[in-house]
Short mmCIF file of C-alpha atoms in Angstrom, two decimals:
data_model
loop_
_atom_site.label_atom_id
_atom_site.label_comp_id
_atom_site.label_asym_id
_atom_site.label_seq_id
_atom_site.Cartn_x
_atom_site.Cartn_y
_atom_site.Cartn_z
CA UNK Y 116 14.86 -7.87 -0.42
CA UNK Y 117 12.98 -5.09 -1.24
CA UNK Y 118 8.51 -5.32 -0.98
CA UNK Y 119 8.74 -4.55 -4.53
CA UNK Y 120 11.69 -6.84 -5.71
CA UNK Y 121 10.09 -9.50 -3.45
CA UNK Y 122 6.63 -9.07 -5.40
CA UNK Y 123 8.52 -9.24 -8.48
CA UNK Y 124 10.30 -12.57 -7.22
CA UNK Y 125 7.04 -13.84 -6.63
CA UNK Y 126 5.25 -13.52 -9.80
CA UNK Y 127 8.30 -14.73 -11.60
CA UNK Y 128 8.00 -17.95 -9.49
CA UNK Y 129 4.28 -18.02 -10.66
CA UNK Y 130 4.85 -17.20 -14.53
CA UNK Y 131 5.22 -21.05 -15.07
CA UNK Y 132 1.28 -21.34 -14.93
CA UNK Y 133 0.45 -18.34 -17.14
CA UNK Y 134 2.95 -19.41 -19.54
CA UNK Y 135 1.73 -22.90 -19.78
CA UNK Y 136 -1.74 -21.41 -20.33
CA UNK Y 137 -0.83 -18.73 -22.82
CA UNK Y 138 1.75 -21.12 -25.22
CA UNK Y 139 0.51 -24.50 -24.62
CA UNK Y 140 1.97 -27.39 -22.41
CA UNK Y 141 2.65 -28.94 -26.07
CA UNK Y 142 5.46 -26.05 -26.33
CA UNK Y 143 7.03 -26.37 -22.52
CA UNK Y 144 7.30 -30.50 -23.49
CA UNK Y 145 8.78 -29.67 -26.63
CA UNK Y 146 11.29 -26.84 -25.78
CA UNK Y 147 12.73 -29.51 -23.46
CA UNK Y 148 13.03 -32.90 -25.57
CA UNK Y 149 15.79 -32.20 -27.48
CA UNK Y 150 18.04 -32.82 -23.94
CA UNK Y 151 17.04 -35.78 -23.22
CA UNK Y 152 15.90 -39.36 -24.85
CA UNK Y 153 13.44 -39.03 -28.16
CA UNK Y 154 9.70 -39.45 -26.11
CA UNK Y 155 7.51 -42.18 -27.81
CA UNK Y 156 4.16 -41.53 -28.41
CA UNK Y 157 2.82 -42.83 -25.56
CA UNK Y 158 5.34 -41.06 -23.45
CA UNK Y 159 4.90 -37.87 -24.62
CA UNK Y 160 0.74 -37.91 -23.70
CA UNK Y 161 1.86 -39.11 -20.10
CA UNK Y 162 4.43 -35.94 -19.99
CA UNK Y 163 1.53 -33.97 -20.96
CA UNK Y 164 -1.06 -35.51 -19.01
CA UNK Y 165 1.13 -35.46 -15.66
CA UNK Y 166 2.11 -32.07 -16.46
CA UNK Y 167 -1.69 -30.30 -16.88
CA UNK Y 168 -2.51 -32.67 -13.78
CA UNK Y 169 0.25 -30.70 -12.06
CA UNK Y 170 -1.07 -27.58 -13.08
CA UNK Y 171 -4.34 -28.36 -11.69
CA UNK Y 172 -3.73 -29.39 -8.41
CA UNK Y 173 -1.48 -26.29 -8.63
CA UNK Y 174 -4.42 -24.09 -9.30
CA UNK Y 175 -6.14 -25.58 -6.63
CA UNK Y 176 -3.56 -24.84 -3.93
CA UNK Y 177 -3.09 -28.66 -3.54
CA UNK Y 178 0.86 -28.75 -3.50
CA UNK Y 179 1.78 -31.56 -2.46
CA UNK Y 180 -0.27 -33.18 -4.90
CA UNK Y 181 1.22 -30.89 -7.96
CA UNK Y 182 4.56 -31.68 -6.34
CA UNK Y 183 3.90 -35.24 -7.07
CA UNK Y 184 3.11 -34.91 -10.66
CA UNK Y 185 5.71 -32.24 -11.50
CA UNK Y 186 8.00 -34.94 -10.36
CA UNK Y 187 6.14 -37.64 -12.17
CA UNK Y 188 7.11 -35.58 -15.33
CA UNK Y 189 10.84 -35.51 -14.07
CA UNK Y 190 10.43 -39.44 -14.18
CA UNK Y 191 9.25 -38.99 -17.74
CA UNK Y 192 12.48 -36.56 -18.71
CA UNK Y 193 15.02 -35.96 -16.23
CA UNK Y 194 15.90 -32.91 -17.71
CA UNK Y 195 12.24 -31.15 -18.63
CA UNK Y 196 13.27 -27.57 -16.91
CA UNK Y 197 9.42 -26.67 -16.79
CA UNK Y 198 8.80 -28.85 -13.92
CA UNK Y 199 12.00 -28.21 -12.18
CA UNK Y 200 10.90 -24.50 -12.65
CA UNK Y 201 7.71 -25.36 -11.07
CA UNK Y 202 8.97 -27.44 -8.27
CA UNK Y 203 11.14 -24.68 -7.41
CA UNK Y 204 8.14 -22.19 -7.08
CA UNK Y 205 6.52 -24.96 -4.63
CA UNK Y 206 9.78 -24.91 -2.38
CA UNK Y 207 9.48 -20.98 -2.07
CA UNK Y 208 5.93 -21.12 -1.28
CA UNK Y 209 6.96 -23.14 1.86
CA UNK Y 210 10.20 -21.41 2.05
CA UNK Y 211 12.29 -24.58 1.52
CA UNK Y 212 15.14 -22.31 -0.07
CA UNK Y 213 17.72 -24.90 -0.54
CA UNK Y 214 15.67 -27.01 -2.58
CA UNK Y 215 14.45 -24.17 -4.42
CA UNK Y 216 17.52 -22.40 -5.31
CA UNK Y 217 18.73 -27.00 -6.71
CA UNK Y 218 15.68 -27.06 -8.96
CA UNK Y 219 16.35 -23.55 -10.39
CA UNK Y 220 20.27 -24.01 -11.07
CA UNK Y 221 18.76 -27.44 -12.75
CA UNK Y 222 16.44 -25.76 -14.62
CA UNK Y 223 18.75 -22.93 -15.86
CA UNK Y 224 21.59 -25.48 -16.57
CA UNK Y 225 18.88 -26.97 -19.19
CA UNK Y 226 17.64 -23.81 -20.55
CA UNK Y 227 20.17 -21.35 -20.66
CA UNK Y 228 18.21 -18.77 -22.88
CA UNK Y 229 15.00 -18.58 -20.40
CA UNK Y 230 15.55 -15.42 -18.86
CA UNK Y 231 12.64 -16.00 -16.40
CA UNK Y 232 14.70 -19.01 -14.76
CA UNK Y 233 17.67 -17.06 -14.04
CA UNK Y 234 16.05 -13.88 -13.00
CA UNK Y 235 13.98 -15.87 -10.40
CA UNK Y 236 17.29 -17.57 -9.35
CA UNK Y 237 19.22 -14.44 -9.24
CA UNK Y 238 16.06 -13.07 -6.62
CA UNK Y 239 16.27 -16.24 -4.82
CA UNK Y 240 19.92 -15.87 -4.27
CA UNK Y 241 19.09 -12.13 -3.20
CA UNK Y 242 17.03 -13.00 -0.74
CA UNK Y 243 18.64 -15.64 0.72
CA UNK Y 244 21.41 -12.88 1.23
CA UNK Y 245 23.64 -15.12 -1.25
CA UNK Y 246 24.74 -11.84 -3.32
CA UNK Y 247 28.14 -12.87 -4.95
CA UNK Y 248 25.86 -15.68 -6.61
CA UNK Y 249 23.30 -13.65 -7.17
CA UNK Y 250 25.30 -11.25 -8.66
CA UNK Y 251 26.84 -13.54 -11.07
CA UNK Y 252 23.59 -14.63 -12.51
CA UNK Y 253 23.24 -10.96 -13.40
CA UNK Y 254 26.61 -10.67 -15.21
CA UNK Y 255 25.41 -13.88 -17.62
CA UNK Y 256 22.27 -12.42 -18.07
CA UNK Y 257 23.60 -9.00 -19.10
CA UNK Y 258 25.96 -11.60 -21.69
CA UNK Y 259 22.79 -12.75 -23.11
CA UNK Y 260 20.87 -9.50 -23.31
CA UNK Y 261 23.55 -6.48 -22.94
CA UNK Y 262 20.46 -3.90 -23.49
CA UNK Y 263 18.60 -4.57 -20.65
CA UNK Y 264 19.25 -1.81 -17.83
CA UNK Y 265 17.57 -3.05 -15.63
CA UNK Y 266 20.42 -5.97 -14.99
CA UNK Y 267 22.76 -3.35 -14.63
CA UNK Y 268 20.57 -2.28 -12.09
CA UNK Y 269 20.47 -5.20 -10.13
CA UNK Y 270 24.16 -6.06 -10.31
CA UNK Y 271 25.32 -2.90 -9.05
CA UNK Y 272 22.51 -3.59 -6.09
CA UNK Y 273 24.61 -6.56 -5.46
CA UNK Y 274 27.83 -5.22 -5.17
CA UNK Y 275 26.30 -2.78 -3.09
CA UNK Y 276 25.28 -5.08 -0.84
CA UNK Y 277 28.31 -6.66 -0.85
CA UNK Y 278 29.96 -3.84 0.16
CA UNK Y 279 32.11 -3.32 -3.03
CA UNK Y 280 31.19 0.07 -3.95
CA UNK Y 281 33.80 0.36 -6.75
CA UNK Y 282 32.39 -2.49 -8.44
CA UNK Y 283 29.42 -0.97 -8.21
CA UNK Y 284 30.53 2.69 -9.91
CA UNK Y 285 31.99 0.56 -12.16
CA UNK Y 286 28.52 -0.47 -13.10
CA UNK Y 287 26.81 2.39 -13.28
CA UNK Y 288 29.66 4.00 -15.19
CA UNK Y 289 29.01 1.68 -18.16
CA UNK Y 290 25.58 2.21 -18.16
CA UNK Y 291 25.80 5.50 -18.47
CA UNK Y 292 28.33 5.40 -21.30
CA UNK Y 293 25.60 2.57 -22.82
CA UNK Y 294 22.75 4.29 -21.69
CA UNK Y 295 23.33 8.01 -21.43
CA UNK Y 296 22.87 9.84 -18.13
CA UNK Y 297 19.95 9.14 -15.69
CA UNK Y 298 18.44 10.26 -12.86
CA UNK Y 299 18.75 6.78 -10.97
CA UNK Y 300 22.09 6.02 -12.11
CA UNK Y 301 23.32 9.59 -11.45
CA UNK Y 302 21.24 10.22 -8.35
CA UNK Y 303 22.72 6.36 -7.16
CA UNK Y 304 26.76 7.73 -7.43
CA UNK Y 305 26.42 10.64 -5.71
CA UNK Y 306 25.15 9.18 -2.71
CA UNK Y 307 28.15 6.53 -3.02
CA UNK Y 308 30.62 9.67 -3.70
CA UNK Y 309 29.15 11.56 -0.63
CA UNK Y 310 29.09 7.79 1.53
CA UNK Y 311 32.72 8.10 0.55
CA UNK Y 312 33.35 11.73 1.53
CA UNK Y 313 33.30 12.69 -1.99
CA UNK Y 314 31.71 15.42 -2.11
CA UNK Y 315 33.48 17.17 -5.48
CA UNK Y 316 32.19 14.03 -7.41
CA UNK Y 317 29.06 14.20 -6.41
CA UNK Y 318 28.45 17.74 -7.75
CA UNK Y 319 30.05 16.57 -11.12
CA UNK Y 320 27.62 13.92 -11.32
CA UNK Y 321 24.94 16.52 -10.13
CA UNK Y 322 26.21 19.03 -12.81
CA UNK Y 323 25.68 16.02 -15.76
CA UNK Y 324 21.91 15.71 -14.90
CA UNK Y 325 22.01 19.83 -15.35
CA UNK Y 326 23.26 19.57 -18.54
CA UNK Y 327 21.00 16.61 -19.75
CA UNK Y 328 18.02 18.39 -18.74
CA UNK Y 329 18.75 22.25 -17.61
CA UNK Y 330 14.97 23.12 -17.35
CA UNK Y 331 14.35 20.79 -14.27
CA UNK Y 332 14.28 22.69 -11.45
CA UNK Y 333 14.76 19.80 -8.82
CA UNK Y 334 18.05 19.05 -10.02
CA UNK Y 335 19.34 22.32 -9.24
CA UNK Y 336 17.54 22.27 -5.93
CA UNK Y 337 19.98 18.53 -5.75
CA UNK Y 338 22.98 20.90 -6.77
CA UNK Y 339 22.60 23.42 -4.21
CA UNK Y 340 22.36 21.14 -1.28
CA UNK Y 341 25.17 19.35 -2.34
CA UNK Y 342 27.36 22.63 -2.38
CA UNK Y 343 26.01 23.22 1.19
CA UNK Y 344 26.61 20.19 2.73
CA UNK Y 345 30.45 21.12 0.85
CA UNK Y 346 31.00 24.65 2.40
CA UNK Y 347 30.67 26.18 -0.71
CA UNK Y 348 27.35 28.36 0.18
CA UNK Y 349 28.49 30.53 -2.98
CA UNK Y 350 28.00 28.36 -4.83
CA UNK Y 351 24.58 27.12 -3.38
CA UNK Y 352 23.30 30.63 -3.42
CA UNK Y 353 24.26 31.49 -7.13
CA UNK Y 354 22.40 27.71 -7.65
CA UNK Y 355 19.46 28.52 -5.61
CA UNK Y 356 19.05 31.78 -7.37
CA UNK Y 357 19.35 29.93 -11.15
CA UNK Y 358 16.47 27.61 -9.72
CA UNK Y 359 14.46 31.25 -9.34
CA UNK Y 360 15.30 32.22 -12.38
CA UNK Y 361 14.06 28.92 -14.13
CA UNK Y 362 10.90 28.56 -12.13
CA UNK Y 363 9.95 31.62 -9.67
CA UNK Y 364 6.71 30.04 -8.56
CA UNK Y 365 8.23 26.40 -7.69
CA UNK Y 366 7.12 25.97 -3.84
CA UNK Y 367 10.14 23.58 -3.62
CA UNK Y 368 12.90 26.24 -4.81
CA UNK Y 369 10.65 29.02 -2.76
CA UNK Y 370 11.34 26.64 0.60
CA UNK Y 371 14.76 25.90 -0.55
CA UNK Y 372 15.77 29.23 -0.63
CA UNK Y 373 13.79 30.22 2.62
CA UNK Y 374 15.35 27.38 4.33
CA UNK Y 375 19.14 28.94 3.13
CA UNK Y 376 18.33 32.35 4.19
CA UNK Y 377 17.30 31.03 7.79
CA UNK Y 378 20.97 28.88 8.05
CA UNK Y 379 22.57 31.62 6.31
CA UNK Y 380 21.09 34.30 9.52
CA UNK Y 381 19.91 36.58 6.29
CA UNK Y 382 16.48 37.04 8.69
CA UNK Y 383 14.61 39.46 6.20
CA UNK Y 384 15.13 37.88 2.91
CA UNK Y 385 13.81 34.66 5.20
CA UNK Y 386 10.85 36.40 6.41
CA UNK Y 387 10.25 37.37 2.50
CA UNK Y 388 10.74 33.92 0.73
CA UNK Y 389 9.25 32.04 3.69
CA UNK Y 390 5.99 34.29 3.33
CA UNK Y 391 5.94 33.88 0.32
CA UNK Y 392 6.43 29.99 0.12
CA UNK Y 393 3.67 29.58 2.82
CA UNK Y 394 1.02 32.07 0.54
CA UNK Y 395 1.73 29.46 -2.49
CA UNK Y 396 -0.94 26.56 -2.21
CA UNK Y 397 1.11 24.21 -4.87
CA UNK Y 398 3.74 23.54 -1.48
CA UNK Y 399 2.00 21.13 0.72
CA UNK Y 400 1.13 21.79 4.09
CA UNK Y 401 2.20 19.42 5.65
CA UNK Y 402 6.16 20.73 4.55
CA UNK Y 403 5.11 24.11 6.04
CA UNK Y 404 3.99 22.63 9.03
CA UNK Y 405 7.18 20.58 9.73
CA UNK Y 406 9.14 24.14 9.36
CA UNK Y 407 6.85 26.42 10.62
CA UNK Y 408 6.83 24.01 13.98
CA UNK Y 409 11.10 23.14 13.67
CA UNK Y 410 12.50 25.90 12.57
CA UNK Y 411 10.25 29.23 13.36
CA UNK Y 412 7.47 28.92 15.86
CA UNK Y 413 9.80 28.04 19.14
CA UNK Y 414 13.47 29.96 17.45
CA UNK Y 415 14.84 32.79 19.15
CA UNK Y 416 12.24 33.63 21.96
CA UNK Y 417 11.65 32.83 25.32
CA UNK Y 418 10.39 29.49 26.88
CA UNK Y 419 6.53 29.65 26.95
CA UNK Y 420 6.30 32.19 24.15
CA UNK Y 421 5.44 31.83 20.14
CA UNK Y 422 7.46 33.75 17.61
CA UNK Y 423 4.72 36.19 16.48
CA UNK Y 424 6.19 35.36 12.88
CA UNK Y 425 4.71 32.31 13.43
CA UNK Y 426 0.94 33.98 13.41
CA UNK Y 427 1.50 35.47 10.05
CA UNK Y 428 2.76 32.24 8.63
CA UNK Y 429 -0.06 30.09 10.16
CA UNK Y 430 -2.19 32.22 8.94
CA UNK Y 431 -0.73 32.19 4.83
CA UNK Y 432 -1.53 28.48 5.29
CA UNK Y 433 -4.88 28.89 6.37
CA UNK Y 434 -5.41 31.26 3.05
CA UNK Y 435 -3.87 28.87 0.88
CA UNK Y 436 -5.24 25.98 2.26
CA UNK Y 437 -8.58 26.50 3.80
CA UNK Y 438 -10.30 23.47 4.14
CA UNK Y 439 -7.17 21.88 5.58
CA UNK Y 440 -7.72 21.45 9.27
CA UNK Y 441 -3.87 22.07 9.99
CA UNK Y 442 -3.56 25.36 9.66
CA UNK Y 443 -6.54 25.89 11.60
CA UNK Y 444 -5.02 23.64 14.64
CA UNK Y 445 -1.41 25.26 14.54
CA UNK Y 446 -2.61 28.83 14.83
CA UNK Y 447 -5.26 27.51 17.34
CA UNK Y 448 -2.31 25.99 19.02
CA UNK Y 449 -0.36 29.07 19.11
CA UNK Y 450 -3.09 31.10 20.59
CA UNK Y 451 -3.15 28.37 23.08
CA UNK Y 452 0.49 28.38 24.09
CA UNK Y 453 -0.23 32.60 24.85
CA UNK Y 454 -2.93 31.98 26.68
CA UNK Y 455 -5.36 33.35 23.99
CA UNK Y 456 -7.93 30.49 25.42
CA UNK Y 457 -11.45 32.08 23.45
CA UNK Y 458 -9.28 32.69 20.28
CA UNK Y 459 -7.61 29.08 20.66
CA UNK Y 460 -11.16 27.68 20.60
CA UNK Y 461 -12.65 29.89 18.07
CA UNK Y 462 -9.60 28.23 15.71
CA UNK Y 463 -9.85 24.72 16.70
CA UNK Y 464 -13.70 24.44 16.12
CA UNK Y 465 -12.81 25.75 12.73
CA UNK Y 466 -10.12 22.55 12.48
CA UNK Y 467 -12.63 20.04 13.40
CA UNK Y 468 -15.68 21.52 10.87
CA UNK Y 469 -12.62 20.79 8.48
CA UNK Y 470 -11.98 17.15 10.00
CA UNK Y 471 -13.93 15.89 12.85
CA UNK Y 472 -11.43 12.89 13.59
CA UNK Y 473 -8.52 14.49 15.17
CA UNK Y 474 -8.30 13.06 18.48
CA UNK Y 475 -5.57 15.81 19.62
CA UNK Y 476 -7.74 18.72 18.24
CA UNK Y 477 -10.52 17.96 20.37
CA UNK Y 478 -8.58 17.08 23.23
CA UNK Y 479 -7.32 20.39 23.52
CA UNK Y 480 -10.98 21.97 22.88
CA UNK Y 481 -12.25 20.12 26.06
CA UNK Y 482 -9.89 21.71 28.71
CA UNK Y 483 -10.13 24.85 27.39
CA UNK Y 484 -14.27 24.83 27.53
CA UNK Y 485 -13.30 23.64 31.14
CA UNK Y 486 -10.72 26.44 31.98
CA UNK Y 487 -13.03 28.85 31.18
CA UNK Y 488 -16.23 27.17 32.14
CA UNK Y 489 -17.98 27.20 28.88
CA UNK Y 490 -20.23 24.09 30.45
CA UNK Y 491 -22.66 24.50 27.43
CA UNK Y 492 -20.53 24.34 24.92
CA UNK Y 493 -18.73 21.35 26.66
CA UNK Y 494 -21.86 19.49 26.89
CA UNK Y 495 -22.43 19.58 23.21
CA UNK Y 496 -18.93 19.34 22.06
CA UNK Y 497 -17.94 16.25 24.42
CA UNK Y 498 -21.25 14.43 23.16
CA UNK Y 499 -20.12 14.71 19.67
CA UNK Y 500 -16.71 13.83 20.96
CA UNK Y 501 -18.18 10.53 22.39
CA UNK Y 502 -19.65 9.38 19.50
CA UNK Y 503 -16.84 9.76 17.44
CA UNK Y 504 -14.59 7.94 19.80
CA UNK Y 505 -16.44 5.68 22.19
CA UNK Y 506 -13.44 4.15 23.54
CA UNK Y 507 -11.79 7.27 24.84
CA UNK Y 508 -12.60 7.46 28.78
CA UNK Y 509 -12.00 11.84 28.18
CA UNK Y 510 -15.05 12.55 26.31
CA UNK Y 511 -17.21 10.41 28.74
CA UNK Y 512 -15.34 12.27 31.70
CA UNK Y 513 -15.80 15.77 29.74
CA UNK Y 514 -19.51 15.25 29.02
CA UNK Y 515 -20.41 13.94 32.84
CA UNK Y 516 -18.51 16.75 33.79
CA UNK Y 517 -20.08 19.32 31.93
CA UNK Y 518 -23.64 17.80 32.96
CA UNK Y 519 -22.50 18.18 36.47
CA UNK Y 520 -22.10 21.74 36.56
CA UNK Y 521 -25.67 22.06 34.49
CA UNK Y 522 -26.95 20.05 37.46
CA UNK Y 523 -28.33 17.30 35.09
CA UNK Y 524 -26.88 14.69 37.55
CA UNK Y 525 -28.68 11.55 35.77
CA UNK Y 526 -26.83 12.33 32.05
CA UNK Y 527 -23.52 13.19 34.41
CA UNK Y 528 -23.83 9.01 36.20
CA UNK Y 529 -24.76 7.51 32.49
CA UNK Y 530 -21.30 9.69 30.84
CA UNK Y 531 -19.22 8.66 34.11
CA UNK Y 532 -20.69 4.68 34.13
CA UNK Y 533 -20.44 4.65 30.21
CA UNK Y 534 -16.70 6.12 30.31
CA UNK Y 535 -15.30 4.60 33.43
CA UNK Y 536 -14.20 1.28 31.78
CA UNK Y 537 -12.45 2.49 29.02
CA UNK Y 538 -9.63 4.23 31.78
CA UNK Y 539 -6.50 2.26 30.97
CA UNK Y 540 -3.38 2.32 33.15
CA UNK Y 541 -4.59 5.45 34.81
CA UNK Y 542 -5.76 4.50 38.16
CA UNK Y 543 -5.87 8.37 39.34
CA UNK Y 544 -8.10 9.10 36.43
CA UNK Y 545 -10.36 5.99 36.96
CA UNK Y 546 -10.51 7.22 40.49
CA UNK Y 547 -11.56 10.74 39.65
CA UNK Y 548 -14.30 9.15 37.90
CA UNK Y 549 -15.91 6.74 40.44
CA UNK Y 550 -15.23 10.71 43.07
CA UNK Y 551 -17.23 12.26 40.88
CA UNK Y 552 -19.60 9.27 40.69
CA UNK Y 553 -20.09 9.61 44.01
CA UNK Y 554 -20.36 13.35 43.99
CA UNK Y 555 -23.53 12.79 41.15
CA UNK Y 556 -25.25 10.02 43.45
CA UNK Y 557 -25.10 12.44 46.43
CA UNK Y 558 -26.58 15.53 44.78
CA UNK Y 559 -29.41 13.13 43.98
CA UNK Y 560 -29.64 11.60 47.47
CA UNK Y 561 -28.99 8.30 46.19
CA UNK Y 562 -26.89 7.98 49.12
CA UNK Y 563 -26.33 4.25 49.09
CA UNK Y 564 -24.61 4.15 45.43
CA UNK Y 565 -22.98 7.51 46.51
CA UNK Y 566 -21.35 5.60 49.49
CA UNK Y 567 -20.45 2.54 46.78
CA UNK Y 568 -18.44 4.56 44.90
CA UNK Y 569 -16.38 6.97 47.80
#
């Protein structure tokens, strides 16, 4: 069962006490009398009194005390589907299923009209992974109330789960001669037609959401990638160039089509689209990122290297997205990769004035202020680094490093004593530190630690 369905499931199973609140207990005793024996007076202010004492101790998170009076009321009327409604929602709270899914098939026997009862039966049944049941609660409540998609919905689920898809297109079939065409009923056939290898009647179900609603660009984006995924690239290309027509600035068709051109080998009309996809801020970055690193950065050049493409597009994302620290990181990472060490660093400083917590960022920034022995610049960097992560053993390592080489020995012990515990699972690293330790204690002739930690 679904988060959402399970949610749903769960505040069915807890309507009982806003319904009793909102309508009265007066109404639940009522609605059920005519089943069993005519209440005296006397009988009926005990079936009310037990019941709002249930409803209490309910409230109050004292079960098994509300389980006693909701079966007190039982005792009253053997057939008052409130409390066997209620009970049922105290067996799901301690996941007594059994007993749960009796009281409800009690309580719906009684009350056949309460939709609430057999929708919270119908989950039950669901989530106890009885589906065939489950599924023919739906088909009586879709009897009762034949306007009400959303038991379609669940039925077809069902069958789904099941495994019996054709039931299931059955389903969906009549609600979309009831209901018209949709995107989830549409959208739900073709990826049983394409499950099923067919892939003709999924672009005819495709085609219908066209036709309901031929200004919406994502459908034809849907269209296209079906004809791809047929052979027919024709066909996606004409498609893909319709979406254009309809919406030229659309990052999503701009990608789309960029993403064609690269499959399709057509490398200048890629360069073209893709440039001008990346220069368009409405496409997230986080989309360019996943192609620029996939698909461009690392394609058709040597191990080691960067597709200088790559530059051009890093940089449209910086332009269109400047106070994202992403671009900033990629292109530092690129400049990286070549090599480009002062230009790497130059970029990632810009990343983390953009967002100081990315751990990788600043991981990278380190060793390259240590290849090129910019012990300054380490010093201050690796102290901002510690604060903002005073578990990670680097930063401490960094900074005593960095106070090393400036000869301030004293701040290089307090980063290495500070640092050295955090090492996990490393016991090079943690040795490196306690070396360099010793290396700190000797420059200040405190030969007797230094000799500790050799």
């Amino acid at each position: 069962m679904s988060i959402h369905r399970l949610l749903l499931f769960v505040l069915l199973m807890l309507a009982g006490v806003s319904c009793a609140k909102r309508n009265g207990l007066r109404q639940s005793v009522a609605a059920d009398k005519p089943r069993g024996p005519v209440l005296s007076e006397n009988q009926e202010i005990q079936l009310k009194s037990a019941f709002m004492e249930a409803h209490r101790q309910k409230m109050q998170g004292n079960h098994d005390e509300a389980r006693k009076h909701f079966e007190a009321c039982l005792g009253i009327v053997p057939q008052h589907a409130a409390s066997l409604y209620e009970l049922a929602s105290l067996d799901v709270q301690r996941s007594d299923y059994r007993s749960a899914i009796e009281n409800l098939q009690k309580a719906t026997a009684i009350d056949r009209n309460n939709k609430w009862y057999s929708l919270s039966l119908a989950m039950l049944f669901e989530n106890t992974k009885q589906y065939d049941k489950s599924a023919d609660v739906y088909l009586k409540l879709i009897k009762n109330e034949p306007g009400e998609a959303a038991y379609y919905e669940s039925l077809a689920n069902m069958y789904i789960l099941q495994g019996d898809i054709k039931k299931a297109l059955k389903v969906y079939d009549e609600m979309e001669s009831r209901f018209g065409v949709s995107e989830m009923v549409n959208t739900q056939k073709q990826r049983i037609y394409m499950s099923l290898g067919k892939t003709d009647e999924a672009i005819e179900e495709a085609k219908k959401l066209i036709e309901a609603a031929p200004g919406t660009a994502r459908y034809y984006n849907n269209l296209a990638d079906l004809y791809n995924k047929s052979g027919n690239t024709a066909m996606a290309v004409k498609t893909y160039e319709k979406l254009l027509e309809i919406d030229p600035e659309n990052s999503s068709v701009q990608l789309s089509m960029a993403v064609y051109y690269l499959e399709a080998g057509e490398k200048e009309k890629a360069r073209k689209t893709i440039k001008t996809a990346f220069e368009n801020p409405e496409l997230d970055i986080e989309t360019k990122a996943r192609l620029l690193l996939n698909n461009i950065a690392y394609k058709d050049v040597p191990k080691g290297s960067v597709n200088p493409f790559a530059f051009e597009l890093a940089q449209a994302m910086i332009d269109a997205h400047p106070n994202d620290y992403r671009g900033f990181a990629i292109k530092g990472d690129f400049h990286a990769q070549l090599n480009q060490k002062d230009t790497a660093i130059d970029l990632y400083v810009e990343s983390i004035e953009r967002d100081n917590n990315q751990f990788a960022v600043w991981n990278q920034l380190m060793f390259l202020y240590t290849d090129l022995e910019r012990w300054d610049e380490l010093q201050s960097k690796s102290s901002t680094a510690m604060t903002l992560f005073p578990t990670q053993a680097l930063f401490y390592y960094m900074n005593g490093l960095a106070n090393a080489q400036k000869e301030a020995y004293r701040e290089a012990i307090d980063a290495y004593i500070g640092g050295v515990d955090y090492v996990v699972d490393n016991p090079a690293f943690k040795e490196q530190f306690y070396i360099n330790l010793a290396d700190a204690y000797h420059n200040i002739k405190e030969h007797e630690k230094s000799d500790m930690y050799f």
